[in-house]
Amino acid sequence: MNNTLNEHFDRKVRPCIDLIDSLRSLGVEQDLALPAIAVIGDQSSGKSSVLEALSGVALPRGNGLHCDKMSLELKMKKKKDRGKWCGKITYKDLDGEEEIKDQADVETKIREAQNYLAGDGLDISEDLITLEIASPNVPDLTLIDLPGIARVAVEGQRQDIGETIKRLISKYITKQETIILVVVPCNVDIATTEALKMAQEVDPKGERTLGILTKPDLVDKGTEETVVNIARNGFTHLKKGFMIVRCRGQQEIIDNMSLLQAKEREEDFFRTHQFFHTLFEDDLATVPKLAEKLTLELVHHIENSLPRLQKMIEEKLAQTHVELERYGTGPSTDPEERNVFLIEKVVAFIHDVQSLTTGDEMKSGDKLNVCSPLRTEFEKWETDLDSSGKKFNEKIQREKEIYENMYRGKELPGFIDYKTFEAIVKDQIKQLEEPAINTLRNAGDSIKKVFLQLAQCSFAGFPNLLRIAKSHIELLGQNMETIAEAMLRTQFKMEMVVFTQDKTYRKILKPEYDRHIENKWFRNIMDHNTFIRELLLHITTYYQIASQRLADQIPIVIRYQMLQELASELQKHMLQILQEKDQIESLLKEDQTLARKELICKVVTNVSQRLE
Ligand code: GDP
Ligand code: MG
């Protein structure tokens, strides 16, 4: 690099790259899209070769299929001092990261990772392998080598493999923060390259796409002018333009040509080439020039993205502040005060648990309310009762012959046997048992949900405390539900005793009788089937009484056991945790993500100030 570039690098590039690195190391990638360079190209277009030439380490390449199953992220860091080369590899499931001591091992390590993640299958994997290398001889760049775009599936691959790869590539290149490197070999018709098409779809104006022409040594004789034209942006116009590079061919790899030799050979090639020497003279050729260009482009890109990045971070920051506020000023470091802080937190929670059951005002999470979800459940239960009664009656009317055969004994028409009535009524009530248990489950879930939300609000920022409260709620909730279920089951056993006060029965029987008489269908049936008429009259009468009883009884059990008792047990259990003095520190352990977010804010503000 010449001096002006060096200066520019130190003043502008370093802080940008440091910024992105700090953000990455803080794990911001999940929250914010960070600038990156993605390398895309059709299969065997030379992607890996370019990456290899840029990084100076041999990467798995060759038969195309096997190496291109997953993406490789190549993080390169330029060491200022003349330090030793060092590398490490990370991927999902690998515990931490594995150090690579020798450059020569990189290829094997990557292959191991690929085999581990994808096995012998030929399918494309979404996993990402990250290779980090630091050396004085690499540019400060992070590149992602994406699987090559395959046009046809080979044996053993799914037919839609092409689509899968494209989807994976799209995921990276649609992000506005990504610079797209499109690798196109000189010896194919550029108009037909799928990679360029994909880039144009997501970046129609060519603002963040850079073309790389490879394999200039394989160019078809006579088409050199065309290639020069493309390289000079004459074919498709890309704002970032094209670069042309020459990497090692298969034979040269077999012949063990080193990357250093390849670099010298590349320069010779362009310098002396009858057509391409002009590109060389205009700094459009060779890998080192490409590295320079990429670094500058990345810095440019980061600079341009900074306002947006900052805006996103500010939004996150605002969200974080809301969270921070919720968790208050945080505990002090003094042990005595910490104890008081914990007591206050727990007591406030207990207070709010009480308020939930009574509907009083709360200290935190003030919009929470159990009454309304419960009311919804209980209304539904009442509707269930009505519709079950109706359905049962309709069934009797529809299947009157069956009923008559089944239940009528020796009596003449018009008589009804009390046992028959009892049997049918029991049958009808039995059918309410499962819906009642369902009501319990749903109501119980709603109550637990509200309690969990309350815990979430009350203990925001203290993951251990929150976890304990949540596990109490879950566990006690389950216990209470078991008890309540037993109570409900007993209620239904009791309902098998068909009973009500005479007065109550008479009170309902009379209007039921009048109603039945008005019913046209009923009058009609009276002529033929007095048994069913009488039966229905009594059944509907009793069902009304029993269902009124159950309409109240089930909700009362639920309210008592799932709300009152759960609340009071929860309060006891939460008070108990205050007894465990040695637990205070662990309970007050603060949420790392909050601290992390604060740190991110600091880093970004700091760096963006330096850039201004
Ligand atoms: P990828 O599938 O896009 O990653 O492509 P690779 O980097 O694996 O390259 C495919 C083949 O093209 C390999 O055999 C490389 O040696 C060869 N290759 C790459 N670049 C050049 C080049 O500039 N000239 C020649 N002759 N061959 C090259
Ligand atoms: Mg490759």
XYZ file of C-alpha atoms in Angstrom, residues 350-360 362 368-371 374 447 450-451 454 559-560 562-568 571:
31
model
C -46.084 -10.741 46.652
C -48.171 -7.606 46.964
C -48.950 -7.704 43.253
C -49.858 -11.377 43.394
C -52.430 -10.460 46.030
C -53.693 -7.559 43.943
C -54.175 -9.873 41.006
C -56.631 -11.959 42.985
C -58.489 -8.962 44.350
C -58.253 -6.721 41.298
C -56.501 -3.949 43.262
C -50.444 -3.101 41.317
C -52.327 -7.259 34.105
C -55.689 -8.713 34.929
C -56.902 -12.247 35.498
C -60.602 -11.489 35.789
C -61.399 -15.997 33.464
C -54.094 -17.659 35.269
C -50.833 -13.760 33.909
C -48.746 -14.763 36.930
C -46.247 -10.469 36.430
C -61.377 -19.566 41.256
C -60.747 -20.989 44.688
C -56.378 -22.025 40.806
C -56.449 -18.401 41.834
C -56.808 -17.961 45.603
C -54.875 -21.015 46.642
C -52.253 -20.680 43.933
C -51.691 -17.059 44.905
C -51.371 -17.812 48.585
C -46.642 -15.925 48.220
